[in-house]
Amino acid sequence: MSELNIYNCKIMKNYRSFYHNSLENPETFWRSQAEELDWFKFPREILSERTDGYWDWFKEGKLNTCYLAVDRHVNTGRGKQLALVYDSPVTGTKENYTYEDLLDKVEHTAGMLKGLGVKKGDRVVIYMPMIPQTVFAMLACARIGAVHSVVFGGFAPHELAIRIDDAEPKVILTASCGIEINKVIPYKPLIDAALEDAEHPVEHVVVFQREQLEAELIEPRDKDWERLCQAADPVGYEIVDANDLLYIIYTSGTTGKPKGVMRDHGGHAVALEFSMKYIYGIKPGEVFWAASDVGWVVGHSYIVYAPLIHGCTTILFEGKPVKTPDASTFWRVMDENKVNVFFTAPTAIRAMIKEDPEALLKKPYHLNSLRYMFLAGERCDGGTLNWLQNTLDIPVIDHWWQTESGWPMVANMPGIELLPIIEGSAGVPVPGYDMKVFDAEGIPLDSNEEGALAIKLPLPPGNLTGLWQNPDRFEAAYFKNIHGYYYTGDSAYISDDGHIFITGRVDDIINVAGHRLSTATIEEVVASHSEVAECAVIGVADILKGQIPMGFVVLKEGITKDPVEIQDELYKDVRAKVGPIASFKNCLIVDRLPKTRSGKILRQTMRSIADGKPYKVPSTIEDPVVLEEIERDLDTNWKSKMMAV
Ligand code: COA
Ligand code: AMP
């Protein structure tokens, strides 16, 4: 069994002592990080074990996340500094909000929620595009101690309904539309359809009317956002407990039902503040831009909470890396706002490379403020890393994390010590994370051996505190596999000098254009088609999106319908039930699926075949010939099609 050799590595002196301290003296380490924040009452205990064997951080501390992110900065002289810049190439608008402006907006949005009867602990679902009102809404919930659950706008009504039924919100906040490049997407019909589908009754739907499309409101349930906000009295912050719930964010698990990841106020605030200083190496007053969406954890942590808690200016970008209007848009935003640290997903950069391989569109822009560029959300391929390094001439840093962690777990941390960048590695463990790789039997592996990556308990602050309404799944998904460790679901190996190389998922979760999806969710929809006998959906490698879902479908006996028609129906079904972001546009009709003798579909083997990787024929296979058939089907009906494109 190997221990990380970080302690013996000469170049990692600063990092080594930081990391060592965080693991040897976690309470002292995190106490001093907690002291960086303004508490109304400092925690009585730093780390305490719960009755379910998990841990709480900062017990009995009193604080308010919205106060930390907004009021505090106004009180300490940052009121006139820009807090939020909304840059929307899709609407051709730009709006600036100082910390004072932000406070005013958030106070009134909180007043609006209070006026609707929302109280501490009530849930509020936010299904909104990337507009400032979304940020005001999240902060307003935090202000009054309500629990927000932001659902990404690319999910279809059925997925929204599942989340509504689970979170049981009192109120839904939405906008009249979203804008995807040049398409106006009406949101209100999606909400209406979701509420029709859901069992949980919602008291009110508050709609922010955008000028691109006005939604029809049905009183008394539906309310006009602006009208309520204007009439609302400004509301102060509620003092909450460190372990009170700040938000629930749904993420894909290995079943069709999403997991409601819970995050508390105290640990979250401490971890995010730590990350800004030590991981991203950014100072208060500087400009941080995470080009993601508030519907994902990256958006929660690094568009909204962390930059604001740290007193930075954050950018809310409503657009895409390409086509809004072209691949120069990221460079323009960085130049115009003098961005110091930038964060996006490799897929966004690949989209830019495709449109502007020589980065000619960057030429008119000056990026001299930019110090670091961070990438996450999926594996960073060498081509993307090298292109960025050559184009930017600054450190381009891959880092690894998950919705569950809420902040990076593996990184290269310029705020502590910038280490040499190693292609293929997401860096070294962040302070607080004690990582090991295990084999399928739960036996620790040696360095350079690939297996399941797990993290020793207790996890540092900011990590999930549970799964909403589902303690059994919390236990089963994360802690049953390896005793005393959090099971990440990712495979990895650790090099001799402690660098972590993430190699993929060990389960059926896929990452499509930086969006985490469950193949089980897509499979449920495909399987429900009247002509489908059985199916498997797997993630296959895609040059732009990293991965895309691919369906293998066996039709019922005697079906005479044109297979192309069936394929089209399946694509439409998945789009309508899961959402457009599933990008389900590839599906093969096959005679049979490869299975073990006990009937388990061999998805992993199919994935290897589709990706052209070497694979072993499992000894448990029922009929090895099926693998040859699948290979042939892929070659003739998919790979040849891709080559033609
Ligand atoms: N509301 C409604 N529809 C949405 C949506 C939203 N919020 N987000 C995406 N969609 C739709 C898109 O319009 C597209 O529809 P289409 O099939 O009609 O074209 C579909 O969902 C797929 O969207 P996407 O995966 O975003 O593909 P794309 O081709 O439009 O763009 C990228 C590709 C790579 C440019 C884009 O996905 C991207 O910028 N990804 C980065 C993601 C990211 O930041 N992830 C966070 C991790 S850091
Ligand atoms: P999400 O919960 O949506 O943030 O997705 C988390 C998953 O994305 C992880 O479990 C990984 O599988 C993948 N991921 C995120 N960042 C990276 C990275 N830097 N390298 C490789 N995979 C990553």
XYZ file of C-alpha atoms and ligand atoms in Angstrom:
716
model
C 0.000 0.000 0.000
C 1.387 3.406 -0.846
C 1.142 6.659 1.017
C 1.296 9.867 -0.970
C 4.889 10.841 -1.413
C 4.073 14.516 -1.322
C 5.943 14.848 1.952
C 9.200 13.905 0.256
C 8.906 16.117 -2.757
C 11.209 19.135 -2.685
C 9.348 21.545 -4.929
C 6.194 21.307 -2.879
C 7.473 22.921 0.293
C 4.680 25.407 0.938
C 2.001 23.130 -0.310
C 3.420 20.262 1.721
C 3.240 22.112 4.997
C -0.256 23.413 4.290
C -1.504 20.002 3.287
C 0.205 18.296 6.186
C -1.333 20.731 8.653
C -4.802 20.289 7.253
C -4.681 16.533 7.754
C -2.760 16.404 11.025
C -4.673 19.163 12.791
C -7.947 19.578 10.937
C -9.681 21.408 13.766
C -6.891 23.953 14.217
C -6.530 24.320 10.471
C -10.213 24.968 9.791
C -10.674 27.062 12.921
C -8.144 29.522 11.578
C -9.893 29.523 8.176
C -13.241 30.118 9.897
C -11.715 33.094 11.687
C -11.429 34.797 8.292
C -15.220 35.191 8.193
C -17.555 37.446 10.173
C -19.638 35.278 12.468
C -22.420 36.540 14.667
C -21.339 33.815 17.055
C -18.153 31.838 16.520
C -18.770 28.043 16.456
C -18.666 26.234 19.769
C -17.184 23.150 18.120
C -15.139 23.024 14.915
C -15.733 19.378 14.039
C -18.311 17.097 15.626
C -19.390 13.575 14.803
C -23.076 13.083 14.105
C -25.187 10.187 15.256
C -25.221 8.779 11.683
C -21.412 8.552 11.665
C -20.962 11.594 9.431
C -19.494 14.921 10.588
C -20.705 18.480 11.110
C -18.464 21.505 10.853
C -18.746 24.640 12.959
C -21.546 23.530 15.216
C -23.539 26.303 16.845
C -21.796 28.978 14.826
C -24.172 31.760 13.820
C -23.829 33.578 10.516
C -25.637 34.494 7.325
C -24.225 33.711 3.878
C -25.960 36.661 2.215
C -24.573 38.994 4.878
C -21.075 37.650 4.170
C -21.519 37.998 0.410
C -23.171 41.412 0.339
C -23.870 43.486 3.481
C -20.432 42.957 4.985
C -18.749 44.507 1.956
C -21.024 47.537 2.010
C -20.309 47.938 5.739
C -16.564 47.741 5.208
C -16.213 50.233 2.376
C -16.733 48.148 -0.757
C -20.192 49.558 -1.458
C -19.136 51.400 -4.610
C -17.095 48.474 -5.994
C -18.608 46.416 -8.786
C -20.041 43.222 -7.377
C -21.819 41.808 -10.416
C -21.387 42.420 -14.124
C -24.092 40.965 -16.325
C -22.813 40.527 -19.860
C -25.363 39.175 -22.281
C -24.347 38.938 -25.926
C -27.613 37.133 -26.637
C -29.646 40.224 -25.723
C -26.947 42.799 -26.468
C -27.063 44.140 -22.909
C -24.611 44.775 -20.133
C -25.505 45.800 -16.593
C -23.258 46.691 -13.689
C -24.186 46.303 -10.036
C -22.055 47.657 -7.213
C -22.209 45.986 -3.804
C -24.622 48.754 -2.752
C -26.847 48.063 -5.772
C -26.699 44.365 -5.096
C -27.725 44.891 -1.483
C -30.715 46.951 -2.575
C -31.826 44.330 -5.112
C -31.376 41.445 -2.709
C -33.179 43.217 0.137
C -36.192 43.769 -2.100
C -36.138 40.278 -3.561
C -36.027 38.944 0.001
C -38.962 41.244 0.787
C -40.831 39.768 -2.159
C -40.261 36.239 -0.862
C -41.297 37.177 2.671
C -44.417 38.811 1.247
C -45.303 35.467 -0.327
C -44.992 33.804 3.047
C -41.587 32.177 2.489
C -39.929 31.503 5.845
C -36.681 30.076 7.133
C -36.332 26.450 6.002
C -38.935 26.728 3.204
C -37.724 25.593 -0.198
C -37.747 27.829 -3.265
C -37.140 26.320 -6.705
C -35.342 28.659 -9.090
C -35.682 27.759 -12.781
C -34.134 30.715 -14.511
C -31.754 31.813 -17.212
C -28.458 33.589 -16.601
C -29.850 36.977 -15.617
C -29.071 39.119 -12.541
C -32.460 38.318 -10.980
C -31.297 34.714 -10.603
C -28.380 35.848 -8.453
C -30.625 38.197 -6.457
C -33.004 35.300 -5.881
C -30.333 32.927 -4.590
C -28.932 35.543 -2.241
C -32.423 36.563 -1.132
C -33.172 32.971 -0.123
C -29.918 32.837 1.812
C -30.814 36.152 3.425
C -34.066 34.914 4.930
C -32.817 31.396 5.646
C -34.940 29.828 2.890
C -33.413 26.916 0.974
C -32.998 27.403 -2.747
C -32.891 24.690 -5.305
C -31.758 25.980 -8.672
C -32.710 23.745 -11.590
C -30.750 24.142 -14.816
C -32.873 25.644 -17.607
C -31.941 22.926 -20.091
C -33.950 20.299 -18.185
C -37.371 19.382 -19.533
C -40.618 19.746 -17.513
C -40.613 16.113 -16.407
C -37.158 16.457 -14.818
C -38.247 19.731 -13.218
C -41.360 17.994 -11.874
C -39.222 15.271 -10.268
C -37.208 17.962 -8.487
C -40.355 19.872 -7.446
C -41.843 16.735 -5.925
C -38.657 16.014 -4.042
C -37.854 19.525 -2.801
C -41.510 20.455 -2.147
C -41.024 24.190 -2.666
C -43.454 26.804 -1.481
C -42.637 29.061 -4.416
C -41.068 28.743 -7.863
C -39.115 31.639 -9.285
C -38.730 31.848 -13.040
C -38.429 34.187 -15.995
C -40.618 34.517 -19.045
C -37.902 33.077 -21.283
C -34.347 31.939 -21.749
C -32.276 32.676 -24.821
C -30.167 30.023 -26.469
C -27.933 31.710 -29.034
C -30.768 33.161 -31.130
C -33.676 30.990 -29.988
C -36.087 32.399 -27.437
C -37.172 29.570 -25.137
C -40.472 30.274 -23.379
C -40.061 29.124 -19.765
C -43.596 29.618 -18.489
C -45.098 26.741 -20.536
C -42.309 24.514 -19.194
C -43.202 25.474 -15.623
C -46.908 24.945 -16.299
C -46.207 21.509 -17.754
C -43.948 20.593 -14.828
C -46.567 21.631 -12.296
C -49.165 19.623 -14.163
C -46.855 16.609 -13.961
C -45.816 17.146 -10.324
C -47.882 16.081 -7.347
C -46.613 18.715 -4.982
C -48.775 21.851 -5.024
C -46.802 25.076 -5.318
C -48.375 28.191 -3.821
C -46.897 30.726 -6.221
C -44.930 31.022 -9.437
C -43.167 34.368 -9.692
C -42.221 35.346 -13.233
C -39.613 37.888 -14.212
C -40.916 39.283 -17.489
C -38.165 39.740 -20.080
C -38.709 42.065 -23.002
C -37.940 39.300 -25.523
C -41.118 37.455 -24.553
C -43.883 38.234 -22.098
C -45.432 35.262 -20.304
C -49.108 34.953 -19.613
C -49.754 34.900 -15.870
C -52.619 33.023 -14.316
C -53.632 34.727 -11.077
C -53.747 34.048 -8.191
C -50.939 31.461 -8.529
C -48.703 33.417 -10.884
C -47.171 36.718 -9.837
C -45.221 39.404 -11.610
C -41.702 39.663 -10.184
C -41.093 43.354 -10.782
C -44.455 44.394 -9.394
C -43.901 42.375 -6.205
C -40.329 43.584 -5.802
C -41.273 47.220 -6.188
C -43.996 46.861 -3.588
C -41.814 44.870 -1.189
C -40.135 46.363 1.854
C -36.405 45.736 2.078
C -35.681 42.835 4.378
C -32.717 42.322 6.710
C -30.750 39.113 7.127
C -31.816 36.297 9.362
C -29.157 34.899 11.652
C -28.896 31.185 10.908
C -27.020 28.255 12.318
C -23.842 27.089 10.593
C -25.515 23.726 9.980
C -28.764 25.146 8.640
C -29.405 24.285 5.041
C -28.408 26.868 2.433
C -29.363 24.972 -0.686
C -30.230 21.703 -2.358
C -28.740 21.022 -5.775
C -29.912 18.029 -7.744
C -27.315 15.984 -9.538
C -27.308 12.792 -11.535
C -26.792 9.534 -9.761
C -26.672 6.015 -11.091
C -30.452 5.633 -11.043
C -32.986 7.688 -12.977
C -33.856 9.711 -9.855
C -31.548 12.659 -9.194
C -29.825 13.132 -5.847
C -30.595 16.236 -3.795
C -27.170 17.272 -2.552
C -27.519 19.344 0.636
C -25.111 22.102 1.596
C -25.024 24.112 4.810
C -24.201 27.768 5.465
C -21.112 27.526 7.666
C -18.897 24.914 6.046
C -19.777 26.246 2.610
C -18.764 29.827 3.412
C -15.493 28.795 5.053
C -14.525 26.433 2.225
C -15.327 28.913 -0.529
C -13.409 31.735 1.140
C -10.448 29.375 1.564
C -10.623 28.327 -2.076
C -10.593 31.864 -3.451
C -7.494 32.783 -1.541
C -5.501 29.598 -1.709
C -6.673 27.715 -4.786
C -7.525 30.520 -7.196
C -4.964 32.945 -5.769
C -7.259 35.945 -6.148
C -7.568 38.991 -3.907
C -10.670 40.909 -2.801
C -11.402 43.690 -5.295
C -10.201 41.624 -8.271
C -12.353 40.154 -11.033
C -13.305 36.478 -11.169
C -15.184 34.928 -14.043
C -16.586 31.425 -14.122
C -18.165 30.858 -17.528
C -20.667 28.265 -16.450
C -24.351 28.341 -15.542
C -25.899 28.992 -12.144
C -27.848 25.767 -12.615
C -24.656 23.769 -11.996
C -22.533 23.626 -8.887
C -19.776 25.654 -10.571
C -22.284 28.444 -10.994
C -23.485 28.231 -7.393
C -19.990 28.300 -5.975
C -17.980 30.388 -8.428
C -20.429 32.692 -10.163
C -22.408 33.547 -7.048
C -21.127 32.698 -3.600
C -17.333 32.482 -3.573
C -16.464 35.636 -5.558
C -18.965 37.678 -3.557
C -17.967 36.291 -0.157
C -14.376 37.109 -1.082
C -15.267 40.673 -2.150
C -14.470 40.184 -5.846
C -16.366 41.295 -8.928
C -18.127 38.372 -10.563
C -19.264 38.095 -14.168
C -22.620 36.649 -15.127
C -22.341 35.743 -18.793
C -25.451 34.900 -20.771
C -24.036 33.412 -23.942
C -21.927 30.625 -25.360
C -18.227 30.482 -26.180
C -19.119 30.448 -29.863
C -21.910 31.846 -32.001
C -22.688 34.689 -29.576
C -21.560 36.153 -31.889
C -18.349 34.167 -32.496
C -15.317 32.590 -30.833
C -13.998 35.993 -29.716
C -16.652 36.486 -27.063
C -14.647 35.063 -24.128
C -11.632 37.233 -25.049
C -13.838 40.329 -25.264
C -15.405 39.728 -21.855
C -11.989 39.140 -20.286
C -10.575 42.299 -21.813
C -13.551 44.575 -21.118
C -13.757 43.505 -17.496
C -10.052 43.059 -16.819
C -10.670 39.537 -15.595
C -7.911 38.261 -13.279
C -8.913 34.617 -12.950
C -11.019 32.716 -15.455
C -12.685 29.329 -15.128
C -14.543 27.247 -17.683
C -14.966 23.702 -18.976
C -12.616 22.216 -21.612
C -15.608 21.597 -23.896
C -16.148 25.365 -24.174
C -12.540 25.792 -25.288
C -12.834 22.938 -27.772
C -15.806 24.736 -29.303
C -13.620 27.840 -29.686
C -10.711 25.877 -31.152
C -13.037 24.406 -33.752
C -14.179 27.868 -34.887
C -10.883 29.713 -34.545
C -7.999 27.232 -34.421
C -5.304 29.906 -34.719
C -6.957 32.135 -32.083
C -6.932 34.963 -34.617
C -10.032 36.448 -33.017
C -8.079 37.019 -29.817
C -5.701 39.465 -31.484
C -7.594 42.734 -30.821
C -7.950 41.969 -27.114
C -5.604 42.660 -24.232
C -5.604 40.056 -21.547
C -2.768 41.425 -19.449
C -4.906 41.263 -16.278
C -5.417 37.532 -16.646
C -3.199 35.574 -14.248
C -4.647 32.069 -14.227
C -7.051 30.024 -16.228
C -8.789 27.090 -14.528
C -10.554 24.171 -16.174
C -12.925 21.590 -14.689
C -16.087 19.646 -15.256
C -14.522 16.890 -17.357
C -11.101 15.512 -18.201
C -8.884 18.095 -19.837
C -7.390 16.675 -23.029
C -3.801 17.544 -23.968
C -4.846 19.327 -27.166
C -7.018 21.805 -25.272
C -4.419 22.345 -22.567
C -1.632 22.994 -25.077
C -3.755 25.285 -27.216
C -4.618 27.377 -24.176
C -1.061 27.468 -22.918
C 0.208 28.611 -26.297
C -2.590 31.119 -26.742
C -2.512 32.661 -23.281
C 1.011 32.215 -21.963
C -0.229 31.966 -18.365
C -0.681 28.904 -16.153
C -3.618 26.836 -17.388
C -4.754 24.757 -14.458
C -6.933 21.690 -14.547
C -8.716 20.903 -11.277
C -11.175 18.270 -10.209
C -14.324 18.386 -8.145
C -17.943 17.339 -7.998
C -21.365 18.699 -7.131
C -21.005 16.790 -3.877
C -17.810 18.571 -2.824
C -18.935 22.052 -3.906
C -15.333 23.181 -4.293
C -12.127 21.684 -5.705
C -10.690 18.510 -4.240
C -7.658 18.185 -6.513
C -5.906 21.216 -7.940
C -2.715 23.092 -8.531
C -3.033 25.958 -6.081
C -1.241 29.173 -7.002
C -2.509 30.815 -3.804
C -0.325 28.349 -1.895
C 2.359 27.394 -4.404
C 2.119 27.018 -8.142
C 3.455 23.578 -9.038
C 4.640 22.520 -12.496
C 1.673 21.713 -14.725
C 1.543 18.059 -15.660
C -0.577 17.151 -18.642
C -3.284 14.638 -17.743
C -3.170 15.337 -14.018
C -5.759 17.472 -12.228
C -3.085 18.340 -9.646
C -2.510 17.331 -6.061
C -5.017 16.915 -3.219
C -6.386 20.162 -1.851
C -5.793 20.675 1.902
C -8.357 18.693 3.852
C -8.633 15.865 1.308
C -6.871 12.629 2.158
C -7.129 10.478 -0.961
C -6.512 6.837 -1.776
C -7.158 4.548 -4.709
C -8.840 1.187 -4.101
C -9.480 -1.911 -6.167
C -12.933 -3.437 -6.697
C -12.609 -5.376 -3.416
C -11.839 -2.232 -1.424
C -8.120 -3.015 -1.076
C -5.850 0.077 -1.280
C -3.722 0.141 -4.414
C -0.167 1.226 -4.915
C 0.906 4.407 -6.640
C 0.379 4.366 -10.417
C -2.297 1.683 -10.106
C -5.712 2.667 -11.372
C -8.807 2.113 -9.278
C -11.660 3.822 -7.463
C -10.734 7.147 -5.918
C -11.941 7.608 -2.356
C -11.463 10.236 0.336
C -10.901 9.544 3.981
C -13.586 10.776 6.361
C -14.253 13.305 7.693
C -14.491 15.350 4.527
C -13.445 18.972 4.909
C -16.031 21.775 5.249
C -18.282 22.662 2.321
C -18.940 19.093 1.243
C -22.453 17.721 1.056
C -24.124 17.280 4.413
C -26.666 14.747 3.180
C -29.094 13.867 0.410
C -32.424 15.615 0.771
C -35.088 13.296 2.201
C -32.862 10.300 1.539
C -30.409 9.316 4.293
C -30.329 5.715 3.049
C -29.182 6.704 -0.409
C -26.625 9.065 1.138
C -25.132 6.134 3.011
C -25.404 3.681 0.124
C -24.036 5.963 -2.597
C -21.031 7.321 -0.765
C -20.027 5.369 2.333
C -20.976 1.700 1.898
C -18.321 0.815 -0.673
C -15.194 1.562 1.320
C -15.403 1.750 5.081
C -14.333 5.124 6.472
C -14.062 6.702 3.034
C -16.211 8.815 0.738
C -16.587 7.019 -2.591
C -16.168 9.567 -5.385
C -17.400 7.397 -8.277
C -14.325 8.427 -10.274
C -11.424 6.226 -11.221
C -7.892 7.519 -10.894
C -4.300 6.725 -10.177
C -1.831 8.614 -8.026
C 1.714 9.069 -9.282
C 4.776 8.612 -7.091
C 4.977 12.318 -6.394
C 1.307 12.523 -5.399
C -0.225 13.878 -8.592
C -3.749 12.641 -9.198
C -4.767 11.486 -12.660
C -8.539 11.193 -13.020
C -9.287 8.547 -15.636
C -13.105 8.474 -15.787
C -16.185 7.332 -13.917
C -16.571 3.866 -12.472
C -20.351 4.139 -12.787
C -22.822 5.057 -15.528
C -22.699 8.787 -15.040
C -21.628 10.665 -18.151
C -20.400 14.154 -18.801
C -21.873 15.795 -21.882
C -20.420 19.238 -22.672
C -19.570 19.630 -18.986
C -23.117 18.633 -17.969
C -23.387 15.643 -15.658
C -26.094 13.227 -16.761
C -27.246 9.784 -15.814
C -27.511 7.242 -18.613
C -30.187 5.534 -16.493
C -32.444 8.592 -16.882
C -32.108 8.477 -20.671
C -32.487 4.720 -20.672
C -35.800 4.961 -18.791
C -37.214 7.183 -21.525
C -35.923 5.009 -24.381
C -37.207 1.853 -22.704
C -40.681 3.358 -22.366
C -41.112 3.629 -26.164
C -43.827 1.229 -27.285
C -41.650 -0.457 -29.919
C -38.562 -0.964 -27.758
C -37.994 -4.382 -26.210
C -34.819 -3.477 -24.358
C -32.035 -0.964 -24.522
C -28.780 0.287 -23.082
C -27.508 3.844 -23.118
C -23.804 4.462 -22.663
C -21.528 7.491 -22.893
C -19.174 7.461 -25.881
C -16.263 9.785 -26.568
C -17.061 12.912 -28.546
C -14.494 15.325 -29.903
C -16.437 18.452 -28.884
C -18.632 17.505 -25.949
C -16.214 15.061 -24.306
C -18.941 12.448 -24.150
C -22.342 11.992 -25.736
C -25.010 9.416 -24.963
C -25.400 6.561 -27.412
C -28.380 4.215 -27.329
C -28.398 0.549 -28.318
C -31.955 -0.536 -28.918
C -33.511 -3.948 -29.486
C -36.960 -3.702 -31.049
C -39.909 -5.882 -30.145
C -40.563 -8.892 -32.379
C -42.419 -8.210 -35.605
C -41.943 -4.423 -35.727
C -42.129 -3.272 -39.329
C -41.851 0.463 -38.797
C -38.896 2.217 -40.447
C -36.049 2.137 -37.887
C -35.116 5.730 -38.805
C -38.592 6.818 -37.745
C -38.195 4.998 -34.442
C -34.789 6.585 -33.874
C -36.257 10.046 -34.486
C -39.078 9.353 -32.064
C -36.575 8.291 -29.422
C -34.531 11.489 -29.900
C -37.699 13.569 -29.565
C -38.836 11.633 -26.474
C -35.527 12.148 -24.679
C -35.480 15.833 -25.606
C -39.028 16.264 -24.325
C -38.638 14.253 -21.128
C -35.011 14.771 -20.079
C -34.204 17.974 -21.948
C -32.172 19.265 -24.874
C -28.926 19.123 -22.902
C -29.039 15.338 -22.988
C -27.933 15.742 -26.627
C -29.371 12.338 -27.431
C -28.863 12.173 -31.173
C -27.210 8.788 -31.640
C -28.876 5.464 -31.391
C -28.331 2.097 -33.054
C -30.983 -0.520 -33.606
C -29.296 -3.838 -32.814
C -30.402 -7.464 -32.779
C -29.366 -8.131 -29.184
C -27.344 -6.698 -26.318
C -24.220 -8.248 -24.803
C -25.065 -9.689 -21.393
C -23.612 -11.765 -18.634
C -25.124 -15.159 -17.938
C -27.071 -13.548 -15.085
C -28.567 -11.007 -17.504
C -26.483 -7.905 -16.694
C -25.836 -5.733 -19.742
C -22.102 -5.280 -20.349
C -22.113 -1.495 -20.632
C -18.444 -1.026 -19.778
C -17.384 -3.403 -22.557
C -19.708 -1.673 -25.017
C -18.160 1.651 -24.028
C -14.675 0.357 -24.759
C -15.785 -0.978 -28.134
C -17.441 2.330 -29.064
C -14.373 4.316 -28.001
C -12.065 1.971 -29.921
C -10.256 0.952 -26.736
C -8.881 -2.532 -26.092
C -11.214 -4.668 -23.997
C -11.286 -8.111 -22.438
C -14.167 -10.408 -23.233
C -15.670 -10.935 -19.752
C -15.608 -14.547 -18.605
C -19.218 -14.183 -17.474
C -20.503 -13.296 -20.952
C -23.496 -15.238 -22.218
C -22.507 -15.161 -25.905
C -19.251 -13.487 -27.020
C -20.483 -13.246 -30.619
C -22.779 -10.369 -29.578
C -19.701 -8.200 -29.012
C -18.616 -8.766 -32.609
C -22.110 -7.833 -33.779
C -22.036 -4.610 -31.753
C -18.600 -3.770 -33.125
C -19.841 -4.321 -36.660
C -22.983 -2.244 -36.099
C -20.909 0.592 -34.682
C -18.467 0.469 -37.604
C -21.067 0.444 -40.330
C -23.802 2.596 -38.826
C -22.026 5.082 -36.622
C -18.267 5.379 -37.061
C -18.505 5.577 -40.853
C -21.198 8.255 -40.441
C -18.955 10.232 -38.067
C -16.008 10.009 -40.500
C -18.216 11.331 -43.273
C -19.061 14.360 -41.079
N -32.107 26.232 -21.621
C -32.653 25.635 -22.692
N -31.957 24.895 -23.567
C -30.642 24.742 -23.322
C -30.008 25.323 -22.223
C -30.788 26.102 -21.346
N -30.268 26.678 -20.283
N -28.705 24.995 -22.252
C -28.519 24.234 -23.342
N -29.691 24.098 -23.990
C -29.926 23.383 -25.251
C -29.113 23.968 -26.379
O -29.786 25.033 -27.019
C -28.943 22.785 -27.307
O -30.140 22.635 -28.031
P -30.146 22.117 -29.553
O -30.028 20.631 -29.459
O -31.472 22.576 -30.044
O -28.999 22.759 -30.248
C -28.876 21.600 -26.354
O -29.462 22.049 -25.120
C -27.466 21.150 -26.067
O -26.773 22.254 -25.467
P -25.211 22.279 -25.244
O -24.775 20.979 -24.666
O -24.874 23.481 -24.469
O -24.638 22.285 -26.702
P -24.339 23.480 -27.666
O -23.977 22.840 -28.952
O -25.433 24.485 -27.656
O -23.026 24.158 -27.047
C -20.889 24.139 -25.909
C -21.849 23.399 -26.848
C -19.678 23.269 -25.673
C -20.489 25.441 -26.563
C -21.630 24.453 -24.583
O -22.225 23.288 -24.097
C -20.747 24.993 -23.484
O -20.362 26.140 -23.462
N -20.455 24.150 -22.470
C -19.756 24.530 -21.279
C -20.588 24.000 -20.169
C -20.141 24.421 -18.817
O -19.711 25.515 -18.614
N -20.334 23.507 -17.856
C -20.130 23.764 -16.478
C -18.929 23.056 -15.952
S -17.602 24.168 -15.612
P -20.349 17.559 -11.499
O -20.878 16.951 -10.266
O -21.387 17.925 -12.489
O -19.430 18.712 -11.201
O -19.480 16.448 -12.225
C -18.458 15.841 -11.490
C -17.757 14.843 -12.338
O -17.170 15.488 -13.476
C -16.604 14.208 -11.610
O -17.017 13.151 -10.785
C -15.726 13.772 -12.762
O -16.168 12.565 -13.303
C -15.921 14.881 -13.773
N -14.853 15.885 -13.624
C -14.955 17.091 -13.067
N -13.786 17.747 -13.153
C -12.921 16.931 -13.768
C -11.535 17.012 -14.136
N -10.833 18.104 -13.905
N -10.975 15.935 -14.734
C -11.676 14.821 -14.981
N -12.985 14.685 -14.667
C -13.604 15.722 -14.076
